[in-house]
Each structure stands twice: as C-alpha cells, then as structure tokens.
Amino acid sequence: MTELSIDGGQRTAVRLAGCATWRDYVDLLKPRVMTLVVFTGFVGLAVAPGGLHPILAATAILCIAIAAGAAGAINMWYDRDIDAVMARTQARPLPRGLIDPSDALGFGIVLTVAAVGLMGLAVNWVAGVLLGLASAFYVFVYTMWLKRRTPQNIVIGGAAGAFPPMIGWAAVTGEVSLASIGLFAIIFLWTPPHFWALGLYRCGEYAKAGVPMMPVVAGERRTKRQMLLYTVLLLPLGLLPYVTGIAGLVYAAGALVLGGLFVVCAVRVWRERGRETGDRAAKQMFGYSIFYLFALFGLMVIDRSNGGFM
Amino acid sequence: MPTQDEGHQEAGRRQRGRNLAILAVLLGFVVLIYLITLVRMGGAE
C-alpha cells in the first residue's frame, strides 16, 4: 500500500506502509541471532557420534536456521508495541510500519511448520520434535508468558536458545543423550550473564518498555552478583564435553581459559560503577560473551576433527 | 522529494523484488526436496 503523507506542511514524504522489500522480511528473521543458533546447531551435529549425509546435514542446519528465524518473526509480531519504545529495536520492520503485523505472524507460522515438517520428514522426528519444542518454548513460554512478567524471563526462556546443539546432535544420532544435554546446559547457563550484561547498559530502555529485566527489577548490585555466580558455575560446566568424551584436552584447556576470562569479565562488571564509566565493562562483557560461545563451540569442532586424542 | 507517482513506482519495484525472492526460495525448495529424495531413496550413494 502506498500513501502520500504531508510532513508538517513543509515536506512531502512517501510512506510505503505494508510495502516491504525482501530484505525487510530477512530482518524479521533476526539474522544476527540466527548466526549463533546456526553455529551451535552445526557444532551439535559435527561432534555427534555417527554420520549424516551432507545433504541431510545441510537440511538439518537449514531447518534450525529457518525455525529460529521464524520464532524471531513471531516474537517481533508479539513484541511490536515494546519494540517501538526501545531504541535498540525501533528500526525493526514492524515498528517502522514496513510489514503488516498479520503478515509477520503468518510468515513466522508458515516457516515454523515448514521447518519442523521438513526436519521430521527429511532427517528424523526426534530432531523435528525438538525443533518444534524449541520454537514453542521461545514463542509461548519466553515471549508470551515470561518476558513481561518476571525478571527470571531469560533464565527460564534461555532454554529455547539452548536447544540447537541438542537438535543438531539428534539429527545425527536420532536421540537425546547426556552429552547433548551437556551442550544444552552450557548455553542455558551462558544466557543469563549474556543478556544481563546487555540489560545493564540498556536498563533505561527496558524500564521504559515495561520489561522486568533483572537490572530493572532487582537493581545493579544484585544483577552483577548473579552474573558472577552464573559465570563461576559455567566455568566447570564448560568441561562437560571433555567429561562426556565429545572433546579432548585441547578443548578442556581452552574451555578453562575462556571460562576464566568470562569470570574476569563478570568481576570487572561487579566492581564497575556504571554511571561513571558508561557501563564500559558491561559492554565489553556482552561482546566477550558472544566470542566465548563461538570460541568454546568452535574449539569442540576443532578438537573433534583432530580426533580429540590428547 | 518523492512524488506520489514515484511512490507507486517504488512500491512496484519492491513488489517485484519480493516476487523474485519468493521465486528463488521456491526453486531452491524444489531442488532441496529433489536432492533429499535422491538421498533418502539411496540414489546418491
């Protein structure tokens, strides 16, 4: 739909309501978030015992990517009111009026059904059901139930983002095992400090949008203490892939170093007076948390491809 | 400063872009299903 609008009587602007480009639909899939999801899903698939035909492996990764993106689209549909309030999300296609909300919802639902169905039919139904569960958890439990109600939103809701390596693993093995639950647990414990680091320096925006993130509800000190607790717990948990035999000593050493640096980040955040430093340590911790997950899971693949024999 | 006419042209251009994207996705989907069928039926081994 194209419509002409007069802006203050001075300037004529053409607003293209509901007339998005294909790139706007790609933006609806949260491609940056998808990168991490796809990578951890790929690692689950790569380190799982056994083999999968490359075409089926690529299909499994594609299904994980599409389902994650589709869940993101449904999340944007549901959260379009608060996305319009927060600077971080104001440029998304729905707050800008580029895509009709019902189109975004339909887009998300169709892609979810297609991804889950394709995963089940082409790869196996254990992976398909896990993919469906992850999507449902993200949409119904995190987005619709927890996000606006409790500061524990991303603690529990973080489970949705922890599914991908378990799905990748199930795509190869057709089952859920202790080792894949270990991969799930790593991302589950990584999620709170990752999001709370963001929440610390975006606290005002979350408060304005009425999202009860931990820094908004419990304050900085308690949030920082909890972030430190999670990173300390994550340090030994990062060794689970070594304990369960997925990876070798190279991974274990790397996990200790990476986990130790994550704890150092949390300590720096804990000691920081955010108002004086512009939350520099929190911003650095957020950036490091992304690097941490990429590096940890990357190490798993490298160690595995070397045989993990050390 | 775009006029209403230019706005319609822009809308048409965007619509064409979306249509081409859907065409590419559908073609990709057909190829993928074909390849999956070959693998699942053992033809690719």
Coordinates of C-alpha atoms in Angstrom, one line a residue:
Chain A
M1 CA 0.0 0.0 0.0
T2 CA 1.4 3.4 -1.0
E3 CA 0.2 6.5 0.6
L4 CA 1.2 10.2 0.4
S5 CA 1.6 12.0 3.7
I6 CA 2.3 15.7 4.4
D7 CA 5.0 16.2 7.0
G8 CA 4.4 19.4 8.8
G9 CA 3.2 21.1 5.6
Q10 CA 6.9 21.6 4.7
R11 CA 7.9 18.4 3.2
T12 CA 6.2 15.7 1.2
A13 CA 7.2 12.2 2.0
V14 CA 6.0 8.9 0.6
R15 CA 5.3 6.3 3.2
L16 CA 5.3 2.8 2.0
A17 CA 3.1 1.1 4.6
G18 CA 3.0 -2.6 4.2
C19 CA 5.3 -2.4 1.2
A20 CA 8.4 -4.0 2.5
T21 CA 11.4 -5.2 0.5
W22 CA 12.6 -8.8 0.7
R23 CA 15.4 -7.6 2.9
D24 CA 12.8 -6.4 5.5
Y25 CA 11.5 -10.0 5.6
V26 CA 15.0 -11.2 6.1
D27 CA 15.4 -8.7 9.0
L28 CA 12.2 -10.2 10.5
L29 CA 14.2 -13.4 10.9
K30 CA 16.8 -11.8 13.3
P31 CA 19.7 -12.9 11.1
R32 CA 22.3 -11.9 13.7
V33 CA 20.7 -14.0 16.4
M34 CA 20.3 -16.8 13.9
T35 CA 24.1 -16.9 13.3
L36 CA 24.8 -18.1 16.8
V37 CA 21.9 -20.5 16.7
V38 CA 23.0 -22.0 13.4
F39 CA 26.6 -22.2 14.6
T40 CA 25.8 -24.1 17.9
G41 CA 23.4 -26.3 15.9
F42 CA 26.1 -27.1 13.5
V43 CA 28.5 -27.9 16.3
G44 CA 26.0 -30.3 17.9
L45 CA 25.7 -32.0 14.5
A46 CA 29.5 -32.1 13.9
V47 CA 30.5 -33.5 17.3
A48 CA 27.8 -36.1 17.5
P49 CA 28.9 -39.8 17.0
G50 CA 28.0 -41.3 13.7
G51 CA 27.4 -39.7 10.3
L52 CA 24.8 -37.9 8.3
H53 CA 24.7 -37.5 4.5
P54 CA 25.9 -33.9 3.7
I55 CA 22.6 -33.1 2.0
L56 CA 20.7 -34.1 5.1
A57 CA 23.1 -32.3 7.4
A58 CA 22.7 -29.1 5.4
T59 CA 18.9 -29.7 5.5
A60 CA 19.0 -30.0 9.3
I61 CA 21.0 -26.8 9.6
L62 CA 18.7 -25.0 7.2
C63 CA 15.7 -26.2 9.3
I64 CA 17.3 -25.0 12.5
A65 CA 18.0 -21.6 10.9
I66 CA 14.5 -21.2 9.4
A67 CA 12.7 -22.3 12.7
A68 CA 14.9 -19.9 14.7
G69 CA 14.2 -17.1 12.3
A70 CA 10.5 -17.8 12.3
A71 CA 10.3 -17.8 16.0
G72 CA 12.1 -14.4 15.9
A73 CA 9.4 -13.2 13.4
I74 CA 6.6 -14.3 15.8
N75 CA 8.4 -12.7 18.7
M76 CA 8.6 -9.4 16.7
W77 CA 4.9 -9.7 15.9
Y78 CA 4.0 -10.1 19.6
D79 CA 6.5 -7.5 20.9
R80 CA 5.8 -4.8 18.3
D81 CA 4.5 -2.5 20.9
I82 CA 7.6 -2.6 23.1
D83 CA 9.9 -2.7 20.1
A84 CA 8.6 0.7 19.1
V85 CA 9.6 2.1 22.5
M86 CA 13.2 0.8 22.7
A87 CA 15.9 2.5 20.7
R88 CA 17.6 -0.9 20.1
T89 CA 14.5 -2.3 18.3
Q90 CA 12.8 0.8 16.8
A91 CA 14.4 0.1 13.4
R92 CA 12.8 -3.3 13.1
P93 CA 10.3 -3.7 10.2
L94 CA 7.1 -3.8 12.3
P95 CA 7.7 -0.6 14.4
R96 CA 8.6 1.2 11.2
G97 CA 5.3 0.1 9.6
L98 CA 7.0 -1.7 6.7
I99 CA 5.3 -5.0 7.3
D100 CA 1.8 -5.6 8.3
P101 CA 1.7 -7.4 11.8
S102 CA -0.6 -10.2 10.5
D103 CA 1.8 -10.8 7.5
A104 CA 4.7 -11.1 10.0
L105 CA 2.7 -13.6 12.1
G106 CA 1.7 -15.6 9.0
F107 CA 5.3 -15.6 7.8
G108 CA 6.5 -16.9 11.1
I109 CA 3.9 -19.6 11.4
V110 CA 4.3 -20.9 7.8
L111 CA 8.1 -21.0 8.2
T112 CA 7.9 -22.8 11.6
V113 CA 5.6 -25.5 10.2
A114 CA 7.7 -25.9 7.1
A115 CA 11.0 -26.2 9.1
V116 CA 9.7 -28.6 11.7
G117 CA 7.9 -30.7 9.0
L118 CA 11.0 -30.8 6.8
M119 CA 13.3 -31.7 9.7
G120 CA 11.0 -34.6 10.7
L121 CA 10.4 -36.0 7.2
A122 CA 13.9 -35.5 5.8
V123 CA 16.1 -36.1 8.8
N124 CA 14.3 -37.7 11.8
W125 CA 11.4 -37.0 14.0
V126 CA 13.4 -36.7 17.3
A127 CA 15.1 -33.7 15.8
G128 CA 11.8 -32.5 14.3
V129 CA 10.0 -32.7 17.7
L130 CA 13.0 -31.0 19.5
L131 CA 12.9 -28.2 16.9
G132 CA 9.2 -27.7 17.4
L133 CA 9.6 -27.7 21.2
A134 CA 12.3 -25.1 21.0
S135 CA 10.1 -22.8 18.8
A136 CA 7.1 -23.3 21.0
F137 CA 9.2 -22.6 24.1
Y138 CA 10.6 -19.4 22.7
V139 CA 7.2 -18.2 21.5
F140 CA 4.8 -19.3 24.2
V141 CA 6.9 -19.7 27.3
Y142 CA 9.5 -16.9 26.8
T143 CA 7.8 -14.3 24.6
M144 CA 4.2 -14.5 25.6
W145 CA 4.4 -15.7 29.2
L146 CA 7.7 -14.8 30.9
K147 CA 9.2 -11.8 29.2
R148 CA 6.9 -9.2 30.5
R149 CA 6.1 -10.9 33.9
T150 CA 9.3 -11.9 35.7
P151 CA 13.0 -10.9 35.9
Q152 CA 13.7 -14.7 35.5
N153 CA 12.4 -14.3 31.9
I154 CA 15.7 -15.0 30.2
V155 CA 16.9 -17.5 32.8
I156 CA 14.0 -19.9 32.0
G157 CA 13.4 -18.6 28.5
G158 CA 17.1 -19.1 27.7
A159 CA 16.3 -22.8 27.4
A160 CA 14.9 -22.1 23.9
G161 CA 18.3 -20.8 22.7
A162 CA 20.0 -23.8 24.3
F163 CA 18.2 -26.3 22.1
P164 CA 20.1 -26.0 18.8
P165 CA 23.2 -28.2 19.6
M166 CA 20.8 -30.8 21.0
I167 CA 18.8 -30.7 17.8
G168 CA 22.0 -31.0 15.7
W169 CA 23.0 -33.9 17.8
A170 CA 19.6 -35.6 17.5
A171 CA 19.7 -35.1 13.7
V172 CA 22.7 -37.4 13.6
T173 CA 22.0 -39.9 16.4
G174 CA 18.2 -39.8 16.5
E175 CA 18.3 -39.5 20.3
V176 CA 18.9 -37.2 23.2
S177 CA 21.9 -38.2 25.3
L178 CA 23.8 -37.0 28.4
A179 CA 26.5 -35.4 26.1
S180 CA 23.9 -33.4 24.2
I181 CA 22.2 -32.3 27.4
G182 CA 25.6 -31.1 28.5
L183 CA 25.8 -28.8 25.4
F184 CA 22.3 -27.6 26.2
A185 CA 23.4 -26.8 29.8
I186 CA 26.3 -24.7 28.7
I187 CA 24.1 -22.4 26.6
F188 CA 21.5 -22.4 29.3
L189 CA 23.9 -21.1 31.9
W190 CA 25.6 -18.7 29.5
T191 CA 22.4 -16.9 28.6
P192 CA 21.7 -15.0 31.8
P193 CA 25.1 -13.3 32.1
H194 CA 25.0 -12.6 28.4
F195 CA 21.6 -10.9 28.4
W196 CA 22.1 -9.2 31.8
A197 CA 25.3 -7.5 30.5
L198 CA 23.1 -6.0 27.8
G199 CA 20.4 -5.3 30.3
L200 CA 22.8 -3.3 32.5
Y201 CA 23.6 -0.7 29.8
R202 CA 20.1 -0.8 28.3
C203 CA 18.4 -0.7 31.7
G204 CA 16.6 2.6 31.0
E205 CA 15.1 1.3 27.8
Y206 CA 13.8 -1.9 29.3
A207 CA 12.3 0.1 32.2
K208 CA 10.6 2.4 29.7
A209 CA 9.2 -0.5 27.8
G210 CA 8.0 -2.2 31.0
V211 CA 10.1 -5.3 30.5
P212 CA 11.1 -6.5 34.0
M213 CA 14.8 -7.4 33.2
M214 CA 16.8 -8.2 36.3
P215 CA 18.7 -4.9 36.4
V216 CA 15.4 -3.0 36.3
V217 CA 13.7 -5.0 39.0
A218 CA 16.5 -6.1 41.3
G219 CA 19.0 -3.4 40.7
E220 CA 22.6 -3.3 39.5
R221 CA 24.3 -4.9 42.5
R222 CA 22.1 -8.0 42.7
T223 CA 22.2 -8.5 38.9
K224 CA 26.0 -8.2 38.9
R225 CA 26.3 -10.7 41.8
Q226 CA 24.1 -13.2 39.9
M227 CA 26.1 -12.6 36.7
L228 CA 29.2 -13.5 38.6
L229 CA 27.5 -16.6 40.1
Y230 CA 26.5 -17.8 36.6
T231 CA 29.9 -17.4 35.1
V232 CA 31.5 -19.2 38.1
L233 CA 29.1 -22.1 37.6
L234 CA 29.7 -22.1 33.8
L235 CA 33.5 -22.5 34.3
P236 CA 33.4 -26.2 35.4
L237 CA 30.3 -26.8 33.3
G238 CA 32.2 -25.9 30.2
L239 CA 34.3 -29.0 30.8
L240 CA 31.3 -31.3 30.4
P241 CA 32.1 -32.0 26.7
Y242 CA 35.5 -33.2 27.8
V243 CA 34.0 -35.3 30.6
T244 CA 31.4 -36.9 28.3
G245 CA 34.0 -37.6 25.6
I246 CA 32.9 -35.2 22.9
A247 CA 36.2 -33.3 23.1
G248 CA 39.8 -33.8 24.3
L249 CA 42.3 -32.0 26.4
V250 CA 42.8 -29.1 23.9
Y251 CA 39.2 -28.2 24.3
A252 CA 39.4 -28.6 28.1
A253 CA 42.3 -26.3 28.3
G254 CA 40.6 -23.8 26.0
A255 CA 37.4 -24.0 28.0
L256 CA 39.2 -23.3 31.2
V257 CA 40.9 -20.2 29.8
L258 CA 37.7 -18.9 28.1
G259 CA 35.6 -19.6 31.2
G260 CA 38.2 -17.9 33.4
L261 CA 38.2 -14.8 31.2
F262 CA 34.4 -14.8 31.4
V263 CA 34.6 -14.8 35.2
V264 CA 37.2 -12.0 35.0
C265 CA 34.7 -10.0 32.9
A266 CA 32.0 -10.6 35.5
V267 CA 34.3 -9.5 38.3
R268 CA 35.1 -6.3 36.4
V269 CA 31.4 -5.6 35.8
W270 CA 30.8 -6.3 39.5
R271 CA 33.4 -3.8 40.5
E272 CA 32.3 -1.2 38.0
R273 CA 30.4 1.9 38.8
G274 CA 28.4 2.0 35.6
R275 CA 27.3 5.6 35.8
E276 CA 30.9 6.8 36.0
T277 CA 32.3 4.6 33.2
G278 CA 29.4 4.5 30.8
D279 CA 29.0 0.8 31.6
R280 CA 32.2 0.0 29.7
A281 CA 32.8 -3.3 31.5
A282 CA 29.2 -4.4 30.9
K283 CA 29.5 -3.6 27.2
Q284 CA 32.8 -5.5 27.0
M285 CA 31.3 -8.5 28.8
F286 CA 28.4 -8.6 26.4
G287 CA 30.8 -8.6 23.4
Y288 CA 33.1 -11.2 25.1
S289 CA 30.1 -13.5 25.9
I290 CA 29.4 -13.8 22.2
F291 CA 33.0 -14.5 21.5
Y292 CA 33.1 -17.0 24.4
L293 CA 30.3 -19.1 22.9
F294 CA 31.7 -19.0 19.4
A295 CA 35.2 -19.9 20.6
L296 CA 34.0 -22.7 23.0
F297 CA 31.9 -24.4 20.5
G298 CA 34.5 -23.8 17.7
L299 CA 37.1 -25.5 19.9
M300 CA 34.8 -28.5 20.3
V301 CA 34.7 -29.0 16.5
I302 CA 38.5 -28.4 16.1
D303 CA 39.3 -30.8 18.8
R304 CA 36.9 -33.3 17.4
S305 CA 38.3 -33.0 13.9
N306 CA 41.8 -33.6 15.4
G307 CA 40.5 -36.8 16.9
G308 CA 40.3 -35.3 20.4
F309 CA 43.0 -37.7 21.3
M310 CA 45.2 -35.6 23.5
Chain B
M1 CA 11.4 14.7 -2.5
P2 CA 9.4 11.8 -4.0
T3 CA 6.0 12.4 -5.6
Q4 CA 3.0 10.1 -5.4
D5 CA 3.9 8.8 -8.9
E6 CA 7.4 7.9 -7.8
G7 CA 6.0 6.3 -4.7
H8 CA 3.9 4.0 -6.8
Q9 CA 7.0 3.2 -8.9
E10 CA 8.9 2.4 -5.8
A11 CA 6.1 0.2 -4.5
G12 CA 6.1 -1.7 -7.8
R13 CA 9.8 -2.1 -7.6
R14 CA 9.6 -3.5 -4.1
Q15 CA 6.8 -5.9 -5.1
R16 CA 8.9 -7.2 -8.0
G17 CA 11.8 -7.7 -5.7
R18 CA 9.6 -9.7 -3.3
N19 CA 8.2 -11.8 -6.1
L20 CA 11.7 -12.6 -7.4
A21 CA 12.8 -13.6 -3.8
I22 CA 9.8 -15.9 -3.5
L23 CA 10.6 -17.4 -6.9
A24 CA 14.2 -18.0 -5.8
V25 CA 13.1 -19.6 -2.5
L26 CA 10.6 -21.9 -4.2
L27 CA 13.1 -23.0 -6.8
G28 CA 15.6 -23.7 -4.0
F29 CA 13.0 -25.6 -2.1
V30 CA 12.2 -27.8 -5.2
V31 CA 15.9 -28.5 -5.7
L32 CA 16.3 -29.4 -2.0
I33 CA 13.4 -31.8 -2.0
Y34 CA 14.7 -33.4 -5.1
L35 CA 18.2 -33.9 -3.5
I36 CA 16.6 -35.2 -0.3
T37 CA 14.5 -37.6 -2.2
L38 CA 17.6 -38.9 -4.0
V39 CA 19.5 -39.4 -0.7
R40 CA 16.6 -41.0 1.2
M41 CA 15.9 -43.4 -1.7
G42 CA 19.6 -44.3 -1.8
G43 CA 20.1 -42.9 -5.3
A44 CA 23.0 -40.7 -4.2
E45 CA 25.1 -43.5 -2.8

